[in-house]
C-alpha atoms as a printed R data frame, in Angstrom:
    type eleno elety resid chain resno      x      y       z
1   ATOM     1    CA   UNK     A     1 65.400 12.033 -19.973
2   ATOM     2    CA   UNK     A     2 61.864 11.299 -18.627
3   ATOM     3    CA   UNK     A     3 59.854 13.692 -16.695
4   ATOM     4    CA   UNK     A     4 59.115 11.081 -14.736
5   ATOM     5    CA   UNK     A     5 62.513 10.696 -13.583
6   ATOM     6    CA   UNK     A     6 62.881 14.689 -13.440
7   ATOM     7    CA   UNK     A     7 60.337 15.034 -10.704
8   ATOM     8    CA   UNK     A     8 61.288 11.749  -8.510
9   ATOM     9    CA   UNK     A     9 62.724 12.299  -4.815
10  ATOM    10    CA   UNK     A    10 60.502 14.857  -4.737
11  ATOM    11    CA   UNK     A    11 63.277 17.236  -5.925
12  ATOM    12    CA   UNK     A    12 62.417 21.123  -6.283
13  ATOM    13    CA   UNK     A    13 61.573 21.490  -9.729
14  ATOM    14    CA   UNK     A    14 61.040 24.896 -12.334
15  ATOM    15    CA   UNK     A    15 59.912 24.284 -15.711
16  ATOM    16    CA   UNK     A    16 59.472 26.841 -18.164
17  ATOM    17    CA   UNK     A    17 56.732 26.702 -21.299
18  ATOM    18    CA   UNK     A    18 57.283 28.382 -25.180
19  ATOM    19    CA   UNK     A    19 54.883 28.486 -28.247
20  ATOM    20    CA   UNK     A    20 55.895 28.047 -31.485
21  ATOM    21    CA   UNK     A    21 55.160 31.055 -34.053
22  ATOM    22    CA   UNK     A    22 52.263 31.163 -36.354
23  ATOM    23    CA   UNK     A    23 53.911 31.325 -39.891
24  ATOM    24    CA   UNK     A    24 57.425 29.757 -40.301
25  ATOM    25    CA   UNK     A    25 59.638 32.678 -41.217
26  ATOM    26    CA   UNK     A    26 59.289 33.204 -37.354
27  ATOM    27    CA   UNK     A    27 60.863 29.962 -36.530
28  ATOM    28    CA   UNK     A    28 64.579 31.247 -35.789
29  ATOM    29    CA   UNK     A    29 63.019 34.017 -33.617
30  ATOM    30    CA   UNK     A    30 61.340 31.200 -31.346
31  ATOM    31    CA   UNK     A    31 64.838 29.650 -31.710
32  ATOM    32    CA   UNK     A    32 66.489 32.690 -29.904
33  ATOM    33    CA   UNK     A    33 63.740 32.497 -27.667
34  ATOM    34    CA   UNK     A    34 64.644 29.016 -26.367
35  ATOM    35    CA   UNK     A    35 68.197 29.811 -26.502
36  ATOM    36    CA   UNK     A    36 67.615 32.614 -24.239
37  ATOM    37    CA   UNK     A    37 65.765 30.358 -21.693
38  ATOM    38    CA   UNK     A    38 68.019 27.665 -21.591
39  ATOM    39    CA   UNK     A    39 70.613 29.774 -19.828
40  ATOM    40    CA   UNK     A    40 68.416 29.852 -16.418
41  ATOM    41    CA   UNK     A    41 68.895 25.983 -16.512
42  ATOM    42    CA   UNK     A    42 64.825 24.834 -16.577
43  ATOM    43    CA   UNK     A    43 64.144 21.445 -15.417
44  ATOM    44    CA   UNK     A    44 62.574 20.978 -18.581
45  ATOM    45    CA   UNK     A    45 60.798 23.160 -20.917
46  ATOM    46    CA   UNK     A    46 57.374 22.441 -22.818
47  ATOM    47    CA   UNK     A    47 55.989 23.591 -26.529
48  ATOM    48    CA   UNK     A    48 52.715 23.642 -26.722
49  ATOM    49    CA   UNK     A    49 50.824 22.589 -29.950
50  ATOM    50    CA   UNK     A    50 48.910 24.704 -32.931
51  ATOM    51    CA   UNK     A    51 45.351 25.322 -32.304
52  ATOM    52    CA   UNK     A    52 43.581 22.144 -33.568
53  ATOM    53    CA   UNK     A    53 46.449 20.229 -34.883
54  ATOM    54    CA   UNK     A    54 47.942 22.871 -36.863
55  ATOM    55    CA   UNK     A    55 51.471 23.813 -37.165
56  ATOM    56    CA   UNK     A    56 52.387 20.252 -35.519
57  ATOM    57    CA   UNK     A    57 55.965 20.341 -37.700
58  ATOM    58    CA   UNK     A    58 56.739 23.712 -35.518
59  ATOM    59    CA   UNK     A    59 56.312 22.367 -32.244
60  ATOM    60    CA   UNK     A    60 58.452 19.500 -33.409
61  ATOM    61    CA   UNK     A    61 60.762 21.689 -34.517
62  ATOM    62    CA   UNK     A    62 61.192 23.629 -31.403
63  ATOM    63    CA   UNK     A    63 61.323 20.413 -29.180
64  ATOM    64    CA   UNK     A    64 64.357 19.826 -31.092
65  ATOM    65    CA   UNK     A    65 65.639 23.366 -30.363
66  ATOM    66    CA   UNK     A    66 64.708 22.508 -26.590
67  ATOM    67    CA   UNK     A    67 66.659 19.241 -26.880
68  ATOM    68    CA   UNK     A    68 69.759 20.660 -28.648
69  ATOM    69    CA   UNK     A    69 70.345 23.601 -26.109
70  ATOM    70    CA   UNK     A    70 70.672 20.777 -23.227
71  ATOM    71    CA   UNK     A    71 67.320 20.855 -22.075
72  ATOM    72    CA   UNK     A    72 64.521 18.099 -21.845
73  ATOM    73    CA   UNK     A    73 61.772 18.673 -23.835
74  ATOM    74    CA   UNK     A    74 58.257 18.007 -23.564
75  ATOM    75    CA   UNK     A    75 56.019 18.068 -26.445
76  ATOM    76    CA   UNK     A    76 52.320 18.864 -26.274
77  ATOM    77    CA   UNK     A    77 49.909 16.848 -28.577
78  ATOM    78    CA   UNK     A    78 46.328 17.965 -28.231
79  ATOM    79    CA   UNK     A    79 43.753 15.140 -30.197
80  ATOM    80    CA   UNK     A    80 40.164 16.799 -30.678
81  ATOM    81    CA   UNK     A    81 40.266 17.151 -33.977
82  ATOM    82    CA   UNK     A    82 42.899 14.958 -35.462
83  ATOM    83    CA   UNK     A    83 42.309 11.571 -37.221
84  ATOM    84    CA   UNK     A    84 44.173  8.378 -35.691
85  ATOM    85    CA   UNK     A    85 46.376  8.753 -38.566
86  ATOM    86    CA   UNK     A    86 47.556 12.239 -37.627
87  ATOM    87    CA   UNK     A    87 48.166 11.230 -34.002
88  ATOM    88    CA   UNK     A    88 50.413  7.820 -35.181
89  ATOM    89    CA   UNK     A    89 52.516 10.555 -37.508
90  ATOM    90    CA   UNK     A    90 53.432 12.979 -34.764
91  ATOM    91    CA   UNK     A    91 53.895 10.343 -32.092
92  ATOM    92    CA   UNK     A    92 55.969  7.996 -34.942
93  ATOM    93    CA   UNK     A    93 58.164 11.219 -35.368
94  ATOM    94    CA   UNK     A    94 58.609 12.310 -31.798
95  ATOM    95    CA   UNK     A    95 59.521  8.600 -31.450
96  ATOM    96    CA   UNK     A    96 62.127  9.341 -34.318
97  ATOM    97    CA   UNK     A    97 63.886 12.445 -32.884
98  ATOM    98    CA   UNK     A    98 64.114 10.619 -29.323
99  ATOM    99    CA   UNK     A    99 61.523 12.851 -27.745
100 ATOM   100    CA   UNK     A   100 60.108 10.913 -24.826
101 ATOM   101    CA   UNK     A   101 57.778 13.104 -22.928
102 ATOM   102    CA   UNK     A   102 54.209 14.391 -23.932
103 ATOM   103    CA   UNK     A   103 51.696 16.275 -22.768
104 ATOM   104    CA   UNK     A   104 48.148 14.947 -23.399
105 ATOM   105    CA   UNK     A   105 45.610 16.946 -24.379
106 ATOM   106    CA   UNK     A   106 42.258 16.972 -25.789
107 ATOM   107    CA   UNK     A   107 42.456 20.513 -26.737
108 ATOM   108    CA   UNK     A   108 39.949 23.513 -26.953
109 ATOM   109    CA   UNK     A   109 36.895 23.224 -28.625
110 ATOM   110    CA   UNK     A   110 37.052 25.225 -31.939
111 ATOM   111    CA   UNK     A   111 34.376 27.995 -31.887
112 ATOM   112    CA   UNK     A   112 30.845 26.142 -33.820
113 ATOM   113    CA   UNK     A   113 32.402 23.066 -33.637
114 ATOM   114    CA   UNK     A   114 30.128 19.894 -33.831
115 ATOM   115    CA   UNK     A   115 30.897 16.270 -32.403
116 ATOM   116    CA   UNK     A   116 30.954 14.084 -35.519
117 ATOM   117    CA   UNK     A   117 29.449 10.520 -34.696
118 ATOM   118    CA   UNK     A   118 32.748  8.483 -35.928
119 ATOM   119    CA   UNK     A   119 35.125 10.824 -33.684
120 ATOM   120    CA   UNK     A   120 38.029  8.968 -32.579
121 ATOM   121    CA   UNK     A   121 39.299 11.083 -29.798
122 ATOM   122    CA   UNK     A   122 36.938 12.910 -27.408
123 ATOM   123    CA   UNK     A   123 38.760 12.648 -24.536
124 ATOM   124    CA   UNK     A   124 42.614 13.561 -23.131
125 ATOM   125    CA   UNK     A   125 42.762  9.621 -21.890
126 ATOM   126    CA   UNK     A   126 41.767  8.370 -25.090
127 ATOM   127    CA   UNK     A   127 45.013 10.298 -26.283
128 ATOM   128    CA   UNK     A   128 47.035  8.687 -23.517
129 ATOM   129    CA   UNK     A   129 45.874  5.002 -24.431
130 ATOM   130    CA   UNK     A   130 46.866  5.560 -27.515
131 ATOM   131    CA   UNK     A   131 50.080  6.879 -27.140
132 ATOM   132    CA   UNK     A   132 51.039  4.093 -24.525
133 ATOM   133    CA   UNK     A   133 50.095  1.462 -27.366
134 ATOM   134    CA   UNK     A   134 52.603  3.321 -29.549
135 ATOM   135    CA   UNK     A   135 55.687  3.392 -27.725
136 ATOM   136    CA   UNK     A   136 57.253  3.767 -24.024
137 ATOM   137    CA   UNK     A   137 56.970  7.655 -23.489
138 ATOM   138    CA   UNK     A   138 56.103  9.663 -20.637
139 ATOM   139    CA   UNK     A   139 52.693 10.952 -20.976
140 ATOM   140    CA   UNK     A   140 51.821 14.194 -18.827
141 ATOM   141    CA   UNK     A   141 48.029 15.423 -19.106
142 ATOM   142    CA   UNK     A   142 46.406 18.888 -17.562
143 ATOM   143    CA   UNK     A   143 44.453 19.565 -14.437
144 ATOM   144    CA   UNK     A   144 42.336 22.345 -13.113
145 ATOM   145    CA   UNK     A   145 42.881 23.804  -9.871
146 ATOM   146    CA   UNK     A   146 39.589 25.277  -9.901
147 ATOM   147    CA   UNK     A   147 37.402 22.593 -11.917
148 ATOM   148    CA   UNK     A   148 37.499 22.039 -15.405
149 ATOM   149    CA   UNK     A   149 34.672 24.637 -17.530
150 ATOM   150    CA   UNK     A   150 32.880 22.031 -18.875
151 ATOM   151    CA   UNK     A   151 32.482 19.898 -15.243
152 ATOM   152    CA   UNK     A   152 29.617 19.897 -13.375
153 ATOM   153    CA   UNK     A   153 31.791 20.529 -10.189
154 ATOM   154    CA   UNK     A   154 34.957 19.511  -8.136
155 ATOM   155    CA   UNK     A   155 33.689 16.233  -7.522
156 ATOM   156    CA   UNK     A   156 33.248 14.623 -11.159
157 ATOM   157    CA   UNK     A   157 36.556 16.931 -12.338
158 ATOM   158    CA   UNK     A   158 38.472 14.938 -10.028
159 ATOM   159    CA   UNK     A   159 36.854 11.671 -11.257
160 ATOM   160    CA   UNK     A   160 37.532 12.410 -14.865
161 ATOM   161    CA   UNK     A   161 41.144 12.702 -13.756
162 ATOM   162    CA   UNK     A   162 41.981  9.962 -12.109
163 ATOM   163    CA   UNK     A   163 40.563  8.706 -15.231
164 ATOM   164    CA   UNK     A   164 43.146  9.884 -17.117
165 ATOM   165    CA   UNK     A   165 46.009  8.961 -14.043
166 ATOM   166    CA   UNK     A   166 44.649  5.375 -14.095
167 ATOM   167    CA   UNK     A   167 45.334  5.456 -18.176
168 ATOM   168    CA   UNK     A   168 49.066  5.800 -17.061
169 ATOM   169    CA   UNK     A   169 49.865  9.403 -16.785
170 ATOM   170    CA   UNK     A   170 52.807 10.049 -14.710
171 ATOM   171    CA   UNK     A   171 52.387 13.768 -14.005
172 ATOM   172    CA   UNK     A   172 49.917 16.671 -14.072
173 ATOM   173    CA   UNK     A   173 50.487 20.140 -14.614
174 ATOM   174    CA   UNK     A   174 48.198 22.709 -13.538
175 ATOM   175    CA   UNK     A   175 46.326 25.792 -15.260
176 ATOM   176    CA   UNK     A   176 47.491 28.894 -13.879
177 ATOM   177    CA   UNK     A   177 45.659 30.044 -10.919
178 ATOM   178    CA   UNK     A   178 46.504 33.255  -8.732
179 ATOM   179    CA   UNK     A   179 45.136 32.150  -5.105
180 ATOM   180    CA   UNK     A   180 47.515 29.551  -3.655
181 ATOM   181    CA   UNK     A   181 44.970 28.465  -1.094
182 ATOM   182    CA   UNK     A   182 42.615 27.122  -3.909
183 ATOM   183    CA   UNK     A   183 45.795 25.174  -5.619
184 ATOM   184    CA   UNK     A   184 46.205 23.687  -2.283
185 ATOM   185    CA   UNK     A   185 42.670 22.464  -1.644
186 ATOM   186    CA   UNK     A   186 42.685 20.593  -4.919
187 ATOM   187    CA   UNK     A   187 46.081 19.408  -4.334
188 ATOM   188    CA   UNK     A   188 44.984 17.736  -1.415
189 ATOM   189    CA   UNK     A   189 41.456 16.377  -2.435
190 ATOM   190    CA   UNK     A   190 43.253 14.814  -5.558
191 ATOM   191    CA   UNK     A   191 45.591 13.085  -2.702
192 ATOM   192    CA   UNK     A   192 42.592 11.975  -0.914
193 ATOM   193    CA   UNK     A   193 40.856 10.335  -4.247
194 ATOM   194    CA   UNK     A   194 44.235  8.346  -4.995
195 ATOM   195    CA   UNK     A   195 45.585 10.418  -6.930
196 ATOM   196    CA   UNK     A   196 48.978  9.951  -6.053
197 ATOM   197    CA   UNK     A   197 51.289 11.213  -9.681
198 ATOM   198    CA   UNK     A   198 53.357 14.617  -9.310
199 ATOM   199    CA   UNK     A   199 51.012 17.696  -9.537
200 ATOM   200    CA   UNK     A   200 53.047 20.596 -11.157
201 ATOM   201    CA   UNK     A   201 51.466 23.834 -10.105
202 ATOM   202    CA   UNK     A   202 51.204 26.567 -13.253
203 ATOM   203    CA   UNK     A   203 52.102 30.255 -12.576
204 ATOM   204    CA   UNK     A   204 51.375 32.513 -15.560
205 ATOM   205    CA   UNK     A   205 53.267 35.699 -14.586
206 ATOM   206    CA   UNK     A   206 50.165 38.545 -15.434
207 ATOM   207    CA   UNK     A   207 52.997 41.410 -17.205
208 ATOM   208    CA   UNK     A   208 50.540 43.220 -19.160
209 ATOM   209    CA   UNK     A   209 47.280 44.235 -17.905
210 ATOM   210    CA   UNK     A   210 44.941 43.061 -20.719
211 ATOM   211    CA   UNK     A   211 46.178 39.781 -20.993
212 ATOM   212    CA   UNK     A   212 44.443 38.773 -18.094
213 ATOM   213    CA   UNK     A   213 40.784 38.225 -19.329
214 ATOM   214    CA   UNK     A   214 41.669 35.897 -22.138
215 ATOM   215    CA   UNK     A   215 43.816 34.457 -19.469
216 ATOM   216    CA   UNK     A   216 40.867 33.953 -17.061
217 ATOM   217    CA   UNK     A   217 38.392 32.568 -19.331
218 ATOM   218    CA   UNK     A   218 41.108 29.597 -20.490
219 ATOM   219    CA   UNK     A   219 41.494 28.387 -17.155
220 ATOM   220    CA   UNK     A   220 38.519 29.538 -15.478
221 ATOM   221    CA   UNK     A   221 40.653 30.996 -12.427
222 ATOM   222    CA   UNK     A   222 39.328 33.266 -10.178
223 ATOM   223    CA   UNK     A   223 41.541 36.547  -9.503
224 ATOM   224    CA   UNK     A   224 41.952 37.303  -5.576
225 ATOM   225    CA   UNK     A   225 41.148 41.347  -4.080
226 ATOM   226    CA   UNK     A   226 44.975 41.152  -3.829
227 ATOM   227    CA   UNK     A   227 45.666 40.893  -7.458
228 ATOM   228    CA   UNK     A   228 42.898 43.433  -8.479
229 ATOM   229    CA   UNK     A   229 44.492 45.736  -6.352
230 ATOM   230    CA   UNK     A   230 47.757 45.512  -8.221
231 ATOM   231    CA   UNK     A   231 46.200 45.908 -11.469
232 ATOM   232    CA   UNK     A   232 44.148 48.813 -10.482
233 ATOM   233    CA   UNK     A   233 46.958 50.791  -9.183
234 ATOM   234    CA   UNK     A   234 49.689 49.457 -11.474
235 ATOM   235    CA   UNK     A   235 47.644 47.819 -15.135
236 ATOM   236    CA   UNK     A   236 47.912 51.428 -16.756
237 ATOM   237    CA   UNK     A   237 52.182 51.434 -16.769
238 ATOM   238    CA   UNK     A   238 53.536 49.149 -18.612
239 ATOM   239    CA   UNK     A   239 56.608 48.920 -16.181
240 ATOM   240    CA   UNK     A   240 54.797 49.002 -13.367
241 ATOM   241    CA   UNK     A   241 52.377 46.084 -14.428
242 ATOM   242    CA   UNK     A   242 55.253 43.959 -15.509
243 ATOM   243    CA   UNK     A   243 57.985 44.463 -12.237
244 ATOM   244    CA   UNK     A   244 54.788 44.147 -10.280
245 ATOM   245    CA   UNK     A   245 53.649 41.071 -12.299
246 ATOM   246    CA   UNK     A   246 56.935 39.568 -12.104
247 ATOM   247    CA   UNK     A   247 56.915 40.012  -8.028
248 ATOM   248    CA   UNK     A   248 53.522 38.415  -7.282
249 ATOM   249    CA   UNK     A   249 54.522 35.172  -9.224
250 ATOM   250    CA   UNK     A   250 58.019 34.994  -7.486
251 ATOM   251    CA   UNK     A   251 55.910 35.116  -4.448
252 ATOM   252    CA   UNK     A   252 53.257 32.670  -5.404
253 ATOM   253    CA   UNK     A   253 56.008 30.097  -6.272
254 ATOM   254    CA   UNK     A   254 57.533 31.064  -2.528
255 ATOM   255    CA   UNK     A   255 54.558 30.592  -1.146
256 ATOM   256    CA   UNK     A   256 54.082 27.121  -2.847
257 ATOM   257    CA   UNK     A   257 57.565 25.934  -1.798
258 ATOM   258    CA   UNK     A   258 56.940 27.210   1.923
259 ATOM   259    CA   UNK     A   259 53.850 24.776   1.689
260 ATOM   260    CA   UNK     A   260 55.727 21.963   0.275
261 ATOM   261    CA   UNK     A   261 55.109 22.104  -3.798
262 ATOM   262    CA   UNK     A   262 58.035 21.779  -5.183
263 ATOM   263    CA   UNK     A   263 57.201 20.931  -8.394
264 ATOM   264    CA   UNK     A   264 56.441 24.527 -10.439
265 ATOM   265    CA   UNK     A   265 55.563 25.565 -14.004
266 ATOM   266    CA   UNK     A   266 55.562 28.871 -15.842
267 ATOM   267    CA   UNK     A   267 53.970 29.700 -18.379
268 ATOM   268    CA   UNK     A   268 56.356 32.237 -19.771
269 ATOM   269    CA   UNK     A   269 54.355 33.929 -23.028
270 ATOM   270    CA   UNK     A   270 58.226 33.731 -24.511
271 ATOM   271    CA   UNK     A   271 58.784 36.071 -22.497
272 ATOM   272    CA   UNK     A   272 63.103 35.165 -21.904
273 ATOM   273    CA   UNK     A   273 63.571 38.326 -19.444
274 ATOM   274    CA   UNK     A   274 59.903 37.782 -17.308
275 ATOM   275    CA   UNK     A   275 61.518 34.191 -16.695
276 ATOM   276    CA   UNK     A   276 65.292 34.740 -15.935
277 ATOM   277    CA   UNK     A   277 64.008 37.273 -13.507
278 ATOM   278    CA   UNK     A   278 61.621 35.222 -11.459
279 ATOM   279    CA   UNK     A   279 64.533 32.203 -11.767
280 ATOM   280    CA   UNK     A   280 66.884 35.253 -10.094
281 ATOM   281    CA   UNK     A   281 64.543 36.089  -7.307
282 ATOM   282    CA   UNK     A   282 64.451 32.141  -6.830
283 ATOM   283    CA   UNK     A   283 68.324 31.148  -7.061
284 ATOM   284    CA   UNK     A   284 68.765 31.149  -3.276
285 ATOM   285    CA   UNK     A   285 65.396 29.343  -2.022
286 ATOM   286    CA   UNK     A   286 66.223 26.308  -5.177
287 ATOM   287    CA   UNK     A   287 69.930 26.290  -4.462
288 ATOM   288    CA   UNK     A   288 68.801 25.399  -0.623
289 ATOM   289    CA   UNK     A   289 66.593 22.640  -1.512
């Protein structure tokens, strides 16, 4: 099934997101991983895609996992530094395994790394063109609640996506962000430029104290007084951190629904148990919608 046709009606939504492993022998653990997942009954569940094109066979590998264990899958397909060739394989063998949904990305930029003059793909809607030429999918891209790093502010962010909208993606799905207030805002400013698509807002469930700074400078997301609190008081116990981690995302995604977002994502580190328990603090308020 499309994503498109996942997030029509304006249905409440909960998505869930895995990562492959590094090195192979890890595959079956990833596996379990998914298996585990699947039994809180996602609306669809992404795999993200190795670091610069690498490991592209694993994510394939677990979108078939996804798609065996009754779940949609969408697979992520980052283009910065693959050829046109490489992107015509993985597309031409998503195409072949029935996978119809992808996330566009351009991907980070590899520490030292220099634009070559014959680059191919620069930008995420370069990716989606392309893809669109290749066959019918669903193409998703990304979106940042609280401007991309490398814009010069809100204004030309929100430019550069429509951009990418007007190439024909169908949905967005935010970075994480921990202030609902500031997903709003840009939810509503994208309305006002004509961007019209589904916006899927990201929670990242913060479990483990340190995880938070690399966390921070992906998405360049501020942290509220709120959150510091928590990890002030809880970021030295492990338990602590995670129940208390757990708790502020169920609440996030509450306050998201109360507000009328119904479409959420969570970015769930593979992490079965941190996701099964926000989906059981949620079973009531989805059920009612």
């Amino acid at each position: 099934m499309k994503i498109s046709q996942i997030l029509k009606d304006n249905k409440v939504t909960v998505s869930f997101e895995v990562f492959p492993p590094k090195q192979w022998d890890k595959i079956n653990d990833t596996k379990i991983t998914v298996q585990e997942m699947s039994k809180a009954n996602p609306s669809f569940m992404s795999v993200t895609y190795g670091a610069a094109g690498t490991r592209a066979g694993f994510t394939q590998e677990i979108a078939n996992e996804v798609k065996s264990n009754g779940i949609t899958p969408l697979s992520h397909l980052t283009c910065l530094t693959s050829t046109r060739d490489k992107i015509h394989s993985v597309v031409n063998e998503l195409k072949e395994n029935n996978i119809d949904n992808i996330l566009a990305l351009r991907g980070d930029i590899p520490e030292g790394f220099e634009f070559p003059d014959n680059m191919y793909f620069e930008h995420a809607y370069q990716l989606v063109n392309e893809i669109k030429a290749i066959g019918d999918f669903c193409v998703g891209a990304a979106c940042y609640p609280e401007v991309h790093p490398e814009s010069k502010n809100r204004i030309e962010d929100i430019e550069y996506l429509k951009q990418k909208v007007d190439c024909g993606v169908e949905f967005l799905t935010s970075q994480m962000f921990f202030d609902n207030d500031k997903f709003l805002n840009f939810y509503e400013m994208c309305r006002i430029k004509g961007i019209n698509v589904p916006i899927i807002a990201g929670i990242m469930p913060i479990t483990n104290a340190k995880q938070i700074k690399r966390s921070i400078e992906l998405s360049n997301c501020s942290v509220p007084k709120k959150f510091h609190k928590i990890m002030e008081r809880f970021g030295d116990d492990p338990d602590s951190m995670k129940q208390a981690g757990i708790i502020y995302a169920t609440e996030q995604i509450i306050d998201l629904m109360a507000n009328g977002i119904n479409n959420i994502h969570i970015y769930t580190m593979n992490k079965p148990d941190v996701a099964l328990s926000i989906m059981n603090g949620l079973s009531h308020i989805i059920d009612s919608k």
